[in-house]
Coordinates of C-alpha atoms and ligand atoms in Angstrom, one line a residue:
Chain G
X1 CA 29.8 113.1 -117.4
X2 CA 28.0 111.3 -120.2
X3 CA 27.6 108.3 -117.9
X4 CA 25.9 110.5 -115.2
X5 CA 23.6 112.0 -117.9
X6 CA 22.8 108.5 -119.2
X7 CA 22.0 107.3 -115.7
X8 CA 19.8 110.2 -114.9
X9 CA 18.0 109.9 -118.2
X10 CA 17.1 106.4 -117.2
X11 CA 15.8 107.4 -113.8
X12 CA 12.1 106.7 -114.0
X13 CA 11.1 109.8 -112.0
X14 CA 12.9 112.3 -114.2
X15 CA 10.0 113.4 -116.4
X16 CA 7.7 113.9 -113.5
X17 CA 10.3 115.9 -111.6
X18 CA 10.8 118.2 -114.5
X19 CA 7.0 118.6 -114.9
X20 CA 6.6 119.3 -111.2
X21 CA 9.1 122.1 -111.3
X22 CA 7.5 123.7 -114.3
X23 CA 4.0 123.5 -112.9
X24 CA 5.1 125.0 -109.6
X25 CA 6.6 127.9 -111.4
X26 CA 3.5 128.3 -113.6
X27 CA 1.0 128.2 -110.7
X28 CA 3.1 130.5 -108.6
X29 CA 2.8 132.9 -111.4
X30 CA -0.9 132.4 -112.2
X31 CA -1.9 132.6 -108.5
X32 CA 0.0 135.9 -108.1
X33 CA 2.5 134.4 -105.7
X34 CA -0.1 132.8 -103.4
X35 CA 0.7 129.2 -104.4
X36 CA 4.0 129.0 -102.4
X37 CA 2.7 131.2 -99.5
X38 CA 2.7 129.7 -96.1
X39 CA -1.1 129.8 -95.9
X40 CA -1.5 127.7 -99.0
X41 CA 1.3 125.3 -98.1
X42 CA -0.3 124.6 -94.8
X43 CA -3.4 123.3 -96.6
X44 CA -1.4 121.5 -99.3
X45 CA 0.9 119.7 -96.9
X46 CA -2.0 118.6 -94.8
X47 CA -3.7 116.8 -97.7
X48 CA -0.7 115.6 -99.6
X49 CA 0.5 112.8 -97.2
X50 CA -2.8 111.0 -97.4
X51 CA -2.8 110.5 -101.2
X52 CA 0.9 110.2 -101.4
X53 CA 0.9 107.3 -98.9
X54 CA -1.6 105.4 -101.1
X55 CA 0.6 106.0 -104.1
X56 CA 3.6 104.6 -102.2
X57 CA 1.8 101.3 -101.7
X58 CA 0.4 101.2 -105.2
X59 CA 3.8 101.9 -106.7
X60 CA 5.5 99.1 -104.8
X61 CA 2.8 96.7 -105.8
X62 CA 2.9 97.7 -109.4
X63 CA 6.7 97.2 -109.4
X64 CA 6.0 93.6 -108.2
X65 CA 3.8 93.2 -111.3
X66 CA 0.3 93.5 -109.8
X67 CA -2.5 96.1 -109.4
X68 CA -4.7 97.2 -106.6
X69 CA -8.0 99.0 -107.4
X70 CA -9.3 98.5 -103.9
X71 CA -7.1 101.1 -102.2
X72 CA -9.8 103.8 -102.3
X73 CA -12.3 101.6 -100.6
X74 CA -9.8 100.4 -98.0
X75 CA -8.9 104.0 -97.4
X76 CA -12.5 104.5 -96.2
X77 CA -13.1 101.1 -94.6
X78 CA -10.1 101.1 -92.2
X79 CA -11.0 104.3 -90.3
X80 CA -14.7 103.5 -90.4
X81 CA -14.0 100.1 -88.8
X82 CA -11.9 101.8 -86.2
X83 CA -14.6 104.5 -85.5
X84 CA -17.4 101.9 -85.2
X85 CA -15.3 99.8 -82.8
X86 CA -14.6 102.8 -80.7
X87 CA -18.2 103.7 -80.5
X88 CA -18.7 100.2 -79.1
X89 CA -16.2 101.1 -76.4
X90 CA -13.0 99.7 -77.8
X91 CA -9.9 101.7 -76.8
X92 CA -8.0 103.5 -79.5
X93 CA -5.0 101.3 -79.9
X94 CA -7.1 98.1 -80.1
X95 CA -9.4 99.6 -82.6
X96 CA -6.6 100.9 -84.7
X97 CA -4.9 97.5 -84.6
X98 CA -8.1 95.8 -85.6
X99 CA -8.5 98.3 -88.5
X100 CA -5.0 97.6 -89.7
X101 CA -5.4 93.9 -89.3
X102 CA -8.5 94.1 -91.5
X103 CA -6.2 95.8 -94.1
X104 CA -3.8 92.9 -93.8
X105 CA -6.6 90.4 -94.4
X106 CA -7.9 92.4 -97.4
X107 CA -4.4 92.6 -98.9
X108 CA -3.8 88.9 -98.3
X109 CA -7.1 88.0 -99.9
X110 CA -6.4 90.3 -102.9
X111 CA -3.0 88.5 -103.4
X112 CA -4.1 85.0 -102.6
X113 CA -7.2 85.0 -104.8
X114 CA -5.2 86.5 -107.7
X115 CA -2.3 84.0 -107.5
X116 CA -4.2 80.9 -106.4
X117 CA -6.8 81.1 -109.2
X118 CA -4.4 82.8 -111.6
X119 CA -6.8 85.7 -112.4
X120 CA -5.7 89.2 -113.1
X121 CA -5.3 91.3 -110.0
X122 CA -7.2 94.0 -111.9
X123 CA -10.3 91.8 -111.5
X124 CA -9.7 90.6 -107.9
X125 CA -9.2 94.1 -106.6
X126 CA -12.0 95.5 -108.7
X127 CA -14.3 93.1 -106.9
X128 CA -12.6 94.1 -103.6
X129 CA -13.3 97.8 -104.5
X130 CA -17.0 97.1 -104.4
X131 CA -17.0 94.8 -101.5
X132 CA -14.9 97.0 -99.2
X133 CA -16.9 100.1 -100.1
X134 CA -20.2 98.2 -99.4
X135 CA -18.9 97.0 -96.0
X136 CA -17.9 100.6 -95.2
X137 CA -21.4 101.8 -95.8
X138 CA -23.0 98.8 -94.0
X139 CA -21.0 99.2 -90.8
X140 CA -21.4 102.9 -90.7
X141 CA -25.1 102.2 -90.4
X142 CA -25.9 105.1 -92.7
X143 CA -24.8 107.9 -90.4
X144 CA -21.1 108.3 -89.9
X145 CA -20.0 107.9 -86.3
X146 CA -18.1 110.9 -85.0
X147 CA -14.6 110.3 -83.5
X148 CA -14.4 111.4 -80.0
X149 CA -11.3 113.4 -80.7
X150 CA -10.4 113.3 -77.0
X151 CA -10.3 109.5 -77.0
X152 CA -7.9 109.4 -79.9
X153 CA -4.4 110.8 -80.0
X154 CA -5.3 112.9 -83.0
X155 CA -2.5 115.4 -82.4
X156 CA -0.1 112.6 -82.9
X157 CA -1.2 112.4 -86.5
X158 CA -2.8 115.7 -87.4
X159 CA -1.3 118.4 -85.2
X160 CA 0.5 121.3 -86.9
X161 CA 4.1 120.7 -86.0
X162 CA 6.3 122.3 -88.6
X163 CA 8.2 125.6 -88.2
X164 CA 5.4 128.2 -88.0
X165 CA 2.9 125.4 -88.1
X166 CA 3.7 124.8 -91.7
X167 CA 2.8 121.1 -91.8
X168 CA 1.1 118.5 -89.8
X169 CA 2.4 115.4 -88.0
X170 CA 1.0 113.4 -90.9
X171 CA 3.8 114.7 -93.1
X172 CA 6.3 113.2 -90.7
X173 CA 4.5 109.8 -90.7
X174 CA 4.4 109.9 -94.5
X175 CA 8.1 110.8 -94.8
X176 CA 9.2 108.1 -92.4
X177 CA 7.0 105.4 -94.2
X178 CA 8.0 106.5 -97.7
X179 CA 11.7 106.5 -96.8
X180 CA 11.3 103.0 -95.2
X181 CA 9.5 101.6 -98.2
X182 CA 12.0 103.2 -100.6
X183 CA 14.8 101.7 -98.6
X184 CA 13.2 98.3 -98.6
X185 CA 12.7 98.4 -102.3
X186 CA 16.1 99.8 -103.2
X187 CA 18.5 98.5 -100.6
X188 CA 17.3 95.1 -99.3
X189 CA 17.2 91.6 -100.7
X190 CA 13.4 91.7 -100.4
X191 CA 13.3 94.7 -102.7
X192 CA 15.6 92.9 -105.1
X193 CA 13.0 90.0 -105.2
X194 CA 10.1 92.5 -105.8
X195 CA 11.9 93.9 -108.8
X196 CA 12.9 90.5 -110.1
X197 CA 9.4 89.2 -109.7
X198 CA 7.8 92.1 -111.5
X199 CA 10.6 92.5 -114.0
X200 CA 10.5 89.0 -115.4
X201 CA 8.5 86.4 -113.5
X202 CA 10.0 83.2 -115.1
X203 CA 13.5 84.3 -114.3
X204 CA 12.6 85.1 -110.7
X205 CA 11.0 81.7 -110.3
X206 CA 13.9 79.9 -111.9
X207 CA 16.2 81.6 -109.5
X208 CA 14.2 80.2 -106.6
X209 CA 12.6 83.4 -105.4
X210 CA 9.3 82.8 -103.6
X211 CA 7.4 85.0 -106.0
X212 CA 4.0 84.2 -104.6
X213 CA 4.9 85.3 -101.1
X214 CA 6.7 88.3 -102.5
X215 CA 3.6 89.4 -104.3
X216 CA 1.3 88.7 -101.4
X217 CA 3.6 90.7 -99.1
X218 CA 3.3 93.6 -101.6
X219 CA -0.5 93.4 -101.7
X220 CA -0.6 93.5 -97.9
X221 CA 1.8 96.5 -97.7
X222 CA -0.3 98.3 -100.3
X223 CA -3.6 97.7 -98.3
X224 CA -2.1 98.6 -95.0
X225 CA -0.7 101.9 -96.3
X226 CA -4.1 102.7 -97.9
X227 CA -5.8 102.1 -94.6
X228 CA -3.3 104.0 -92.6
X229 CA -3.7 106.9 -95.0
X230 CA -7.4 106.8 -94.5
X231 CA -6.9 107.0 -90.8
X232 CA -4.7 110.1 -91.3
X233 CA -7.5 111.8 -93.1
X234 CA -10.0 111.0 -90.5
X235 CA -7.7 112.3 -87.8
X236 CA -7.6 115.6 -89.7
X237 CA -11.3 115.8 -90.5
X238 CA -12.6 114.3 -87.3
X239 CA -15.2 112.1 -88.9
X240 CA -15.0 109.0 -91.2
X241 CA -17.1 109.4 -94.3
X242 CA -18.4 106.3 -96.1
X243 CA -17.6 108.0 -99.4
X244 CA -14.1 109.1 -98.7
X245 CA -11.4 107.8 -101.0
X246 CA -13.7 107.4 -104.0
X247 CA -11.7 107.7 -107.2
X248 CA -8.5 107.5 -105.3
X249 CA -7.5 104.1 -106.8
X250 CA -7.1 105.6 -110.2
X251 CA -5.3 108.7 -109.0
X252 CA -2.9 106.4 -107.2
X253 CA -2.3 104.4 -110.4
X254 CA -1.9 107.7 -112.3
X255 CA 0.6 108.9 -109.7
X256 CA 2.7 105.8 -110.0
X257 CA 2.6 105.9 -113.8
X258 CA 3.4 109.6 -113.9
X259 CA 6.3 108.9 -111.6
X260 CA 7.7 106.4 -114.1
X261 CA 6.3 103.1 -112.9
X262 CA 5.8 100.6 -115.7
X263 CA 2.3 99.0 -116.0
X264 CA 4.1 95.7 -116.7
X265 CA 6.1 95.7 -113.5
X266 CA 9.8 95.7 -112.7
X267 CA 10.4 99.4 -113.4
X268 CA 9.6 102.3 -111.1
X269 CA 10.6 104.0 -107.9
X270 CA 8.9 105.0 -104.6
X271 CA 10.2 108.5 -105.1
X272 CA 8.6 108.6 -108.5
X273 CA 5.2 107.5 -107.1
X274 CA 5.5 110.2 -104.5
X275 CA 6.4 112.9 -107.1
X276 CA 3.4 111.7 -109.2
X277 CA 1.1 112.1 -106.2
X278 CA 2.5 115.5 -105.4
X279 CA 2.0 116.5 -109.1
X280 CA -1.7 115.6 -109.0
X281 CA -2.2 117.6 -105.8
X282 CA -0.3 120.5 -107.3
X283 CA -2.6 120.5 -110.3
X284 CA -5.7 120.3 -108.1
X285 CA -4.5 123.1 -105.8
X286 CA -3.0 125.2 -108.6
X287 CA -6.1 125.2 -110.8
X288 CA -8.2 126.3 -107.9
X289 CA -5.8 129.1 -107.0
X290 CA -5.6 130.2 -110.6
X291 CA -9.4 130.4 -110.5
X292 CA -9.9 127.8 -113.2
X293 CA -13.2 125.9 -113.1
X294 CA -12.5 122.8 -110.9
X295 CA -14.1 120.6 -113.6
X296 CA -10.9 120.9 -115.6
X297 CA -9.0 119.0 -112.9
X298 CA -9.6 115.5 -114.3
X299 CA -8.8 116.7 -117.8
X300 CA -5.5 118.0 -116.6
X301 CA -4.6 114.8 -114.7
X302 CA -5.5 112.7 -117.6
X303 CA -3.5 114.7 -120.0
X304 CA -0.6 114.7 -117.6
X305 CA -0.7 111.0 -117.2
X306 CA -0.4 110.4 -121.0
X307 CA 2.2 113.1 -121.3
X308 CA 4.3 111.8 -118.5
X309 CA 4.3 108.3 -119.8
X310 CA 5.3 109.5 -123.3
X311 CA 8.0 111.6 -121.8
X312 CA 9.3 108.7 -119.6
X313 CA 9.4 106.3 -122.5
X314 CA 11.2 108.8 -124.7
X315 CA 13.8 109.7 -122.0
X316 CA 14.4 106.1 -121.2
X317 CA 15.0 105.3 -124.8
X318 CA 17.3 108.2 -125.2
X319 CA 19.2 107.1 -122.1
X320 CA 19.6 103.5 -123.4
X321 CA 20.7 104.6 -126.8
X322 CA 23.4 106.8 -125.3
X323 CA 26.8 105.3 -125.8
X324 CA 29.2 105.7 -123.0
X325 CA 32.9 105.0 -123.5
X326 CA 34.2 101.5 -122.7
X327 CA 35.5 101.1 -119.1
Chain R
X1 CA 27.7 53.6 -102.0
X2 CA 25.4 56.0 -100.1
X3 CA 27.1 59.2 -98.9
X4 CA 30.5 57.9 -100.0
X5 CA 31.2 59.3 -103.4
X6 CA 34.2 58.2 -105.2
X7 CA 35.5 59.5 -108.5
X8 CA 33.4 56.9 -110.2
X9 CA 30.2 57.9 -108.6
X10 CA 28.1 59.8 -111.1
X11 CA 27.4 63.4 -110.2
X12 CA 23.8 62.9 -111.3
X13 CA 22.1 59.6 -111.4
X14 CA 18.5 59.2 -112.5
X15 CA 16.5 56.0 -112.3
X16 CA 13.2 55.2 -113.9
X17 CA 11.9 58.8 -113.9
X18 CA 8.2 59.2 -114.8
X19 CA 6.3 62.5 -115.3
X20 CA 2.7 63.1 -116.3
X21 CA 1.2 66.4 -117.3
X22 CA -2.5 66.0 -116.8
X23 CA -2.8 63.1 -119.2
X24 CA 0.4 63.6 -121.2
X25 CA 3.0 61.0 -120.2
X26 CA 6.0 63.2 -120.8
X27 CA 8.7 61.0 -119.3
X28 CA 8.4 57.2 -119.5
X29 CA 11.0 55.7 -117.4
X30 CA 14.2 57.7 -118.0
X31 CA 17.4 56.4 -116.5
X32 CA 20.7 58.2 -116.9
X33 CA 24.1 58.3 -115.2
X34 CA 26.2 61.4 -115.7
X35 CA 29.9 61.2 -114.6
X36 CA 31.8 64.1 -113.3
X37 CA 33.1 66.5 -115.9
X38 CA 31.2 65.2 -118.8
X39 CA 29.7 67.4 -121.5
X40 CA 26.5 65.6 -122.4
X41 CA 24.4 66.6 -125.4
X42 CA 20.7 66.0 -125.0
X43 CA 18.8 66.0 -128.3
X44 CA 15.3 65.1 -129.5
X45 CA 12.4 66.3 -131.5
X46 CA 9.9 68.9 -130.2
X47 CA 8.0 67.5 -127.3
X48 CA 10.4 64.6 -126.7
X49 CA 10.7 65.4 -123.0
X50 CA 14.1 67.1 -122.8
X51 CA 12.9 70.2 -121.0
X52 CA 10.7 68.1 -118.8
X53 CA 13.7 66.1 -117.7
X54 CA 15.9 69.1 -117.0
X55 CA 13.1 71.0 -115.2
X56 CA 13.0 68.0 -112.8
X57 CA 16.8 68.1 -112.4
X58 CA 16.6 71.9 -111.8
X59 CA 13.9 71.6 -109.2
X60 CA 11.3 73.4 -111.2
X61 CA 9.0 70.4 -111.4
X62 CA 8.8 67.2 -109.4
X63 CA 8.8 63.7 -110.9
X64 CA 5.8 61.5 -110.3
X65 CA 8.0 58.5 -109.7
X66 CA 11.7 57.5 -109.9
X67 CA 14.8 58.4 -108.1
X68 CA 17.4 61.1 -108.4
X69 CA 20.8 60.9 -106.8
X70 CA 23.4 63.6 -106.6
X71 CA 26.9 62.3 -105.8
X72 CA 25.3 59.0 -104.8
X73 CA 22.9 60.5 -102.3
X74 CA 19.1 60.3 -103.0
X75 CA 17.7 63.8 -103.2
X76 CA 14.3 65.4 -103.1
X77 CA 14.2 68.8 -104.8
X78 CA 11.2 70.9 -103.8
X79 CA 12.3 74.0 -105.7
X80 CA 15.0 75.6 -107.8
X81 CA 16.8 76.7 -104.6
X82 CA 17.2 73.1 -103.6
X83 CA 18.8 72.3 -106.9
X84 CA 21.1 75.3 -106.8
X85 CA 22.2 74.4 -103.3
X86 CA 23.1 71.0 -104.6
X87 CA 25.2 72.7 -107.3
X88 CA 22.9 72.3 -110.2
X89 CA 22.4 75.6 -112.2
X90 CA 20.2 75.9 -115.2
X91 CA 20.3 78.4 -118.1
X92 CA 17.3 78.8 -120.3
X93 CA 16.9 80.5 -123.6
X94 CA 15.1 83.5 -122.1
X95 CA 14.4 82.7 -118.5
X96 CA 17.5 83.2 -116.6
X97 CA 17.9 87.0 -116.4
X98 CA 15.6 89.9 -115.5
X99 CA 16.1 92.5 -118.3
X100 CA 15.0 95.5 -116.3
X101 CA 17.7 94.9 -113.6
X102 CA 21.4 95.6 -113.7
X103 CA 24.1 92.9 -114.3
X104 CA 25.2 93.1 -110.6
X105 CA 21.7 92.7 -109.4
X106 CA 21.0 89.8 -111.7
X107 CA 24.1 87.9 -110.8
X108 CA 22.9 87.7 -107.2
X109 CA 19.1 87.3 -107.5
X110 CA 18.0 85.1 -104.7
X111 CA 21.5 84.8 -103.3
X112 CA 22.2 88.4 -102.4
X113 CA 25.2 89.1 -100.1
X114 CA 23.9 91.0 -97.1
X115 CA 25.5 93.6 -94.8
X116 CA 23.1 93.0 -92.0
X117 CA 20.2 90.7 -91.7
X118 CA 17.3 89.4 -89.6
X119 CA 15.6 86.1 -90.4
X120 CA 16.8 86.0 -94.0
X121 CA 15.9 89.6 -94.8
X122 CA 18.6 92.2 -94.9
X123 CA 20.5 95.1 -96.4
X124 CA 22.3 94.4 -99.7
X125 CA 26.0 94.6 -99.8
X126 CA 25.9 96.5 -103.0
X127 CA 29.6 97.3 -103.1
X128 CA 30.5 93.6 -103.0
X129 CA 27.8 92.8 -105.5
X130 CA 29.3 95.2 -108.0
X131 CA 32.9 94.3 -107.4
X132 CA 32.3 90.5 -107.5
X133 CA 30.2 90.7 -110.6
X134 CA 32.9 92.6 -112.4
X135 CA 35.3 89.8 -111.5
X136 CA 32.9 87.0 -112.3
X137 CA 32.2 88.4 -115.8
X138 CA 35.8 88.9 -116.5
X139 CA 36.4 85.3 -115.6
X140 CA 34.4 84.1 -118.5
X141 CA 36.2 86.4 -120.8
X142 CA 33.3 88.9 -121.3
X143 CA 34.1 92.5 -121.5
X144 CA 31.2 94.6 -120.3
X145 CA 31.3 98.3 -119.6
X146 CA 29.8 98.3 -116.2
X147 CA 28.1 96.1 -113.7
X148 CA 25.4 98.8 -113.6
X149 CA 24.3 98.2 -117.2
X150 CA 20.8 96.8 -117.6
X151 CA 20.7 93.2 -118.7
X152 CA 18.1 94.3 -121.2
X153 CA 20.7 96.3 -123.0
X154 CA 23.0 93.3 -123.6
X155 CA 23.0 91.1 -126.7
X156 CA 21.6 87.6 -126.4
X157 CA 25.1 86.1 -126.3
X158 CA 26.3 88.5 -123.6
X159 CA 23.3 87.6 -121.5
X160 CA 24.1 83.9 -121.7
X161 CA 27.7 84.8 -120.9
X162 CA 26.5 86.6 -117.7
X163 CA 24.3 83.6 -116.9
X164 CA 27.3 81.3 -117.2
X165 CA 29.4 83.6 -115.2
X166 CA 26.8 83.4 -112.5
X167 CA 26.8 79.6 -112.5
X168 CA 30.6 79.6 -112.2
X169 CA 30.7 82.3 -109.5
X170 CA 28.4 80.1 -107.3
X171 CA 30.6 77.1 -108.0
X172 CA 28.0 74.9 -109.5
X173 CA 29.0 71.3 -110.2
X174 CA 26.5 70.8 -113.0
X175 CA 25.5 73.4 -115.6
X176 CA 22.3 72.7 -117.6
X177 CA 21.8 74.7 -120.8
X178 CA 18.4 74.4 -122.4
X179 CA 18.6 75.7 -125.9
X180 CA 20.9 78.5 -124.9
X181 CA 21.7 79.4 -128.5
X182 CA 18.2 79.9 -129.9
X183 CA 17.7 83.3 -131.6
X184 CA 21.5 84.1 -131.4
X185 CA 23.5 85.2 -134.3
X186 CA 26.1 82.7 -135.8
X187 CA 28.9 84.6 -134.0
X188 CA 27.2 84.6 -130.6
X189 CA 26.2 81.0 -131.0
X190 CA 29.8 80.1 -131.6
X191 CA 30.7 82.0 -128.5
X192 CA 28.3 80.1 -126.3
X193 CA 29.4 76.8 -127.7
X194 CA 32.9 77.9 -126.9
X195 CA 31.9 78.4 -123.3
X196 CA 30.4 74.9 -123.1
X197 CA 33.7 73.4 -124.5
X198 CA 35.9 75.4 -122.1
X199 CA 33.7 74.6 -119.1
X200 CA 33.9 70.8 -119.7
X201 CA 37.7 71.2 -120.3
X202 CA 37.8 72.8 -116.8
X203 CA 36.0 69.8 -115.4
X204 CA 32.5 71.2 -115.1
X205 CA 29.6 68.8 -115.9
X206 CA 27.4 70.2 -118.6
X207 CA 24.1 69.1 -120.1
X208 CA 23.6 70.9 -123.3
X209 CA 20.2 70.8 -125.1
X210 CA 20.0 71.9 -128.7
X211 CA 18.1 71.2 -131.8
X212 CA 21.3 71.8 -133.8
X213 CA 23.1 68.5 -133.9
X214 CA 26.2 70.1 -135.3
X215 CA 26.5 72.3 -132.2
X216 CA 26.0 69.3 -129.9
X217 CA 28.6 67.2 -131.8
X218 CA 31.0 70.1 -131.7
X219 CA 30.9 70.6 -128.0
X220 CA 29.8 67.4 -126.2
X221 CA 31.6 64.1 -125.6
X222 CA 28.4 62.1 -125.3
X223 CA 25.1 62.2 -127.1
X224 CA 21.8 61.2 -125.5
X225 CA 18.7 61.2 -127.8
X226 CA 15.2 61.2 -126.5
X227 CA 11.9 60.5 -128.3
X228 CA 8.4 60.3 -126.8
X229 CA 9.7 60.5 -123.3
X230 CA 12.3 57.8 -123.6
X231 CA 16.0 57.6 -124.2
X232 CA 16.5 56.0 -127.6
X233 CA 20.2 56.5 -128.1
X234 CA 23.1 57.0 -125.7
X235 CA 26.6 56.9 -127.1
X236 CA 30.0 58.6 -126.9
X237 CA 30.2 61.3 -129.6
X238 CA 33.0 59.4 -131.3
X239 CA 31.0 56.2 -131.7
X240 CA 28.0 57.8 -133.4
X241 CA 27.3 60.1 -136.3
X242 CA 24.9 62.8 -137.3
X243 CA 23.1 60.4 -139.5
X244 CA 22.6 57.8 -136.8
X245 CA 21.2 60.3 -134.4
X246 CA 19.0 61.8 -137.1
X247 CA 17.6 58.4 -137.9
X248 CA 16.5 57.6 -134.3
X249 CA 14.7 60.9 -133.9
Ligands
LIG1 N1 3.7 72.5 -118.3 C1 3.2 71.6 -119.1 N2 1.9 71.2 -119.0 C2 1.4 70.3 -119.8 N3 2.1 69.6 -120.7 C3 3.4 69.9 -120.8 C4 4.1 70.9 -120.0 N4 5.4 70.9 -120.4 C5 5.6 70.0 -121.3 N5 4.4 69.4 -121.6 C6 4.2 68.3 -122.6 O1 5.2 67.3 -122.3 C7 5.8 66.8 -123.4 C8 7.3 67.0 -123.4 O2 7.6 68.4 -123.5 P1 9.0 69.0 -123.3 O3 8.9 70.5 -123.2 O4 9.8 68.3 -122.2 O5 9.7 68.7 -124.7 P2 11.1 69.2 -125.3 O6 11.8 67.9 -125.7 O7 11.8 70.1 -124.4 O8 10.6 69.9 -126.6 P3 11.2 71.2 -127.3 O9 12.3 70.7 -128.2 O10 10.1 71.7 -128.2 O11 11.6 72.1 -126.3 C9 5.2 67.5 -124.6 O12 4.1 66.6 -125.1 C10 4.6 68.7 -124.0 O13 3.4 69.1 -124.7
LIG2 MG1 12.3 72.2 -124.5

């Protein structure tokens, strides 16, 4: 019994899960029961997969010991590239592949520049944030191209599919991808290398793990997920905006950290990142429904980030200090 | 003698090894033969080149010139994995374990048993990892509560015990310990030294690096002293003394 308690106290996502439950109850109350209504959930579950997917990638990368501040820009650049190519007559599949390939290149560059020149990924990806955003605006030519929604299989990504149309297809994509990444991190040898690389780099190197390749792979996965999430949003809205995804990088880091991911790498879980992202969306949505001035949103997220990290640290320490009987 | 090892063939044989670090001549022609089953103590002042020598033997760095033979065969080690595959395992003061991971995970970092795999990537056989790590740790006489405990929760001595268990589990021929007792309590240091002694009694070749000459004399049968990138003394423990070693350093 104590062992189970100890184990769950050490789960990185515990504090965020508890907070999520509390907030849902509070908002359900302050919105007079509208928060958990089907009408509100429809909207909520349509938005959530997009930010949560970005958080999945950022969480994985942070566990490997690196950062990516360029995800918000990549979120905008990928669908913009795709839309522009389609305006030039490219078929959907080819344009999507080209967009995702661009994400692979950006992720690779983020990783390669960081590791080759031994500079902090904070700097590399900060630079990439500006460059990818600028590219997005440049290729959009100032006026965003409209997707010809008949030329793209938008329903495949954005159609309401749940029971009673409760959620969109994007939720299924998100669940499949999050489960896959969670599985890779938790149950495969590659995941073990990611944790070792982020947990203590010299040990991972001494044990012969190809740490550079592991990190570059994590950078690429992070970029591709951000781009794919951006595409999901455009499938929902119909038109790529040069400004979409602004500020998303910090929300994604906040989501990862709220979900128990350590800034120093090695500690964290995909589930935690997802819960963190959901928490942020819940606050956004809940404040609006409770008729609180929307300007309070960032204050709430900021306070939550600090609170969650304090909570995580405290719980983990309690868990470690807990003695369980021998054998 | 190539490819035809006999009992007399040294397990590791090093000839005229040189290593420069951008201007620093860290190894100046080191030659050393280590027979099977020997416990060799490597001593020397700070910066003498001990870590450089063993980092070459463990595949972490490459020598600029010179030859390394393992069981008589010339080898080129491009990374730690090459050394591990040749049976050379290295334990560092801090660097051999990931504190944020469990004992079971640590034991198998880079050599995970897989249930199913494609092209080197696959699904961990976690049941086997846990079961075998319990056995491996018990084999070195360590009693730990669970293979799921984080290495970061272990004492320094316990960590070195797990690292040694890992080397034994993977049947390494040569165990290199670079200052494994730094920052350990007296009791834990004694324990680690005990390991070295037991291992060499069991026929494992050990290279033990320490600044504490007493520890080296207590656990090794041969003393090699280095200074300024060269070997300045090489004698069986019985034929030298603390004073003599201290004098050459
Ligand atoms: N990565 C490196 N880059 C540059 N110079 C290095 C590097 N590693 C070691 N050196 C230099 O090589 C020389 C030998 O260092 P080494 O670490 O092998 O000594 P050591 O005998 O292990 O010393 P200590 O007892 O302090 O561990 C020193 O002059 C050191 O400054
Ligand atoms: Mg050293």
